[in-house]
Amino acid sequence: MTGRVLVAPVTASPTKPLTPSHLKLLLSADVLHRATSAFTDVTLLYHPLAHAGSRQVAGFWEYLDRRYPDVAFDALGEAGIGELYVQFQRSPRAPAAAIAPYVRRAAGGWAHPASLRVLEIWRRHYRDLGMTDAGLADLRPPVLPVGDLVRLLTRHHVCVDGRPFGAPVFLDATAAGLPLRTAVTADGHANYLMSTLGELVPRLPGHDHVVLLHDVELRTDYRIIAHVLGVLGARVTRLEFPRVPIGGIARAARHGDWRGYTLDDYAGPLRAEHGAAAVALGLRCYLVAGLSRTTPDSFSRRHLHRWVRRAGRLLDELGGPPPVAGEVAAAARRLAGPAPYADPHRCLTTLFARDPVSPAAAVLAAVVGDPVLV
């Protein structure tokens, strides 16, 4: 029998719009979680403010208060806040002492109004796409504080604590042939690896398998995370996803290449033409199954439109009483094969197979659930 599975996609902090790259990974995690939950216990871990104490987030909040103290962020859209984030990334970094108060407030569960506004918009996107909201309203800090985490990892010989000597803290996966990786700077700032581990490590005793989903660009960092979790006794699988190029270029959101490619830019017009259900399914199919898993083509509105039309036809063909839970569980389990989880790419490509392993109606119910079908 498959044990309890913990699904943990890399977290996108609420400082910019959800890009096609973000959505490819998040929709993959959503499909994996939904389909796996049809045949075993599974937890989706997604805490968007997990990295609030990092320079990337806390530094952005300090920048906003210093440069734009009078802006009413609740009147801005995610693109407007994203533009401020691009400016922040191009500006000189504030000293550690200026960021420290924001780190302390974040540790107490506080979030800046700009990020709260982005999270409000993201919750609407999740509802529109029928995605599982695993914690967009969760403002708590990571479960395991940095100091406790460093002591635990040091005892297991996967951490080098240089703090007594005024040096950084390093994650040590050299036993796996990986380089030392700074986790806490000499001036005390923990990066996203520590907040990721602070979320994951306390949950290991309740799960038998951990599935990590991340960008290809984060491969080395996530190999280190997987090694650390393995030393602590976890069975870990990593799933890598390439970023989705826009205009032939695949870059991080901090560069602002998402302009004109936010969900409101392309999904809103499609919903008016084809309906919310077709767009929700079509976007999943396009980003997760339609784009290559290794060398994706650039995001294309034309191809997305084609997938939305296909999704609409499929929903029309499969209309009627939903399959019973046993049929859905059997379909999802067959798609998983020997793995403890259902692969999202395989699930979605099966929907359009000429000779499917499982009935399409059961697969559809497994990978998208009721929100898309109503």
Short mmCIF file of N, CA, C and O in Angstrom, two decimals, residues 2 23 48 65 83 96 98 133 138 154 177 206 229 276 290 292 313 320 336 339-340 346 365 367:
data_model
loop_
_atom_site.label_atom_id
_atom_site.label_comp_id
_atom_site.label_asym_id
_atom_site.label_seq_id
_atom_site.Cartn_x
_atom_site.Cartn_y
_atom_site.Cartn_z
N THR A 2 0.52 2.23 -0.80
CA THR A 2 1.27 3.47 -0.86
C THR A 2 1.14 4.24 0.45
O THR A 2 0.06 4.35 1.01
N LEU A 23 3.00 29.08 -13.21
CA LEU A 23 1.78 28.31 -13.38
C LEU A 23 2.08 26.89 -13.87
O LEU A 23 1.38 25.94 -13.49
N PRO A 48 3.16 30.56 0.71
CA PRO A 48 3.80 31.59 -0.12
C PRO A 48 4.63 32.60 0.65
O PRO A 48 5.43 33.31 0.06
N ASP A 65 8.72 50.67 1.55
CA ASP A 65 8.45 51.67 2.61
C ASP A 65 9.39 52.86 2.51
O ASP A 65 9.01 53.99 2.86
N GLU A 83 6.00 45.67 -11.18
CA GLU A 83 6.90 46.71 -11.71
C GLU A 83 7.78 47.28 -10.60
O GLU A 83 8.97 47.56 -10.81
N ALA A 96 22.07 45.33 5.95
CA ALA A 96 21.38 44.31 6.74
C ALA A 96 20.60 44.93 7.89
O ALA A 96 19.50 44.47 8.23
N ALA A 98 18.97 47.66 8.01
CA ALA A 98 17.70 48.24 7.56
C ALA A 98 16.65 47.16 7.33
O ALA A 98 15.45 47.39 7.52
N ASP A 133 -6.10 25.56 -2.90
CA ASP A 133 -5.44 26.60 -2.11
C ASP A 133 -4.92 25.96 -0.84
O ASP A 133 -5.67 25.69 0.10
N ASP A 138 -2.15 31.96 4.74
CA ASP A 138 -1.34 31.56 5.89
C ASP A 138 -0.17 32.53 6.06
O ASP A 138 0.72 32.57 5.21
N THR A 154 23.29 20.23 12.17
CA THR A 154 24.69 20.07 12.60
C THR A 154 24.88 18.72 13.28
O THR A 154 25.90 18.04 13.05
N GLY A 177 28.74 14.58 -3.21
CA GLY A 177 29.46 15.20 -4.31
C GLY A 177 28.98 16.59 -4.66
O GLY A 177 29.24 17.07 -5.77
N GLY A 206 5.49 12.41 9.61
CA GLY A 206 4.13 12.04 9.22
C GLY A 206 3.98 11.60 7.79
O GLY A 206 2.85 11.40 7.32
N LEU A 229 17.26 15.92 3.46
CA LEU A 229 16.06 15.18 3.85
C LEU A 229 16.34 13.68 3.89
O LEU A 229 15.83 12.97 4.77
N ALA A 276 -15.10 29.34 -18.15
CA ALA A 276 -14.05 29.15 -17.15
C ALA A 276 -13.55 27.72 -17.10
O ALA A 276 -12.35 27.47 -16.92
N GLY A 290 1.31 20.08 -23.02
CA GLY A 290 1.55 20.57 -24.38
C GLY A 290 2.95 21.06 -24.62
O GLY A 290 3.50 20.92 -25.72
N SER A 292 6.98 20.87 -24.12
CA SER A 292 7.97 19.82 -23.86
C SER A 292 8.47 19.90 -22.43
O SER A 292 8.61 20.99 -21.87
N ARG A 313 -14.11 20.82 -25.92
CA ARG A 313 -14.74 19.67 -26.59
C ARG A 313 -14.74 18.44 -25.69
O ARG A 313 -15.71 17.68 -25.64
N GLY A 320 -22.23 14.58 -18.07
CA GLY A 320 -23.07 13.53 -17.52
C GLY A 320 -22.69 13.23 -16.09
O GLY A 320 -21.88 13.95 -15.48
N ALA A 336 -0.27 6.04 -11.92
CA ALA A 336 0.92 6.15 -11.08
C ALA A 336 1.90 5.00 -11.32
O ALA A 336 3.12 5.17 -11.23
N ALA A 339 5.13 4.04 -8.94
CA ALA A 339 5.48 5.22 -8.16
C ALA A 339 4.45 5.47 -7.07
O ALA A 339 3.29 5.09 -7.20
N PRO A 340 4.83 6.15 -6.00
CA PRO A 340 3.87 6.46 -4.94
C PRO A 340 3.00 7.67 -5.23
O PRO A 340 2.18 8.07 -4.41
N ARG A 346 1.83 12.59 -17.40
CA ARG A 346 1.17 11.38 -17.88
C ARG A 346 -0.34 11.47 -17.70
O ARG A 346 -1.11 11.02 -18.56
N ALA A 365 -11.74 13.41 -13.68
CA ALA A 365 -12.17 13.65 -12.30
C ALA A 365 -10.99 13.60 -11.35
O ALA A 365 -10.94 14.34 -10.36
N VAL A 367 -7.75 14.40 -12.10
CA VAL A 367 -6.72 15.44 -12.27
C VAL A 367 -7.23 16.86 -12.08
O VAL A 367 -6.43 17.77 -11.85
#
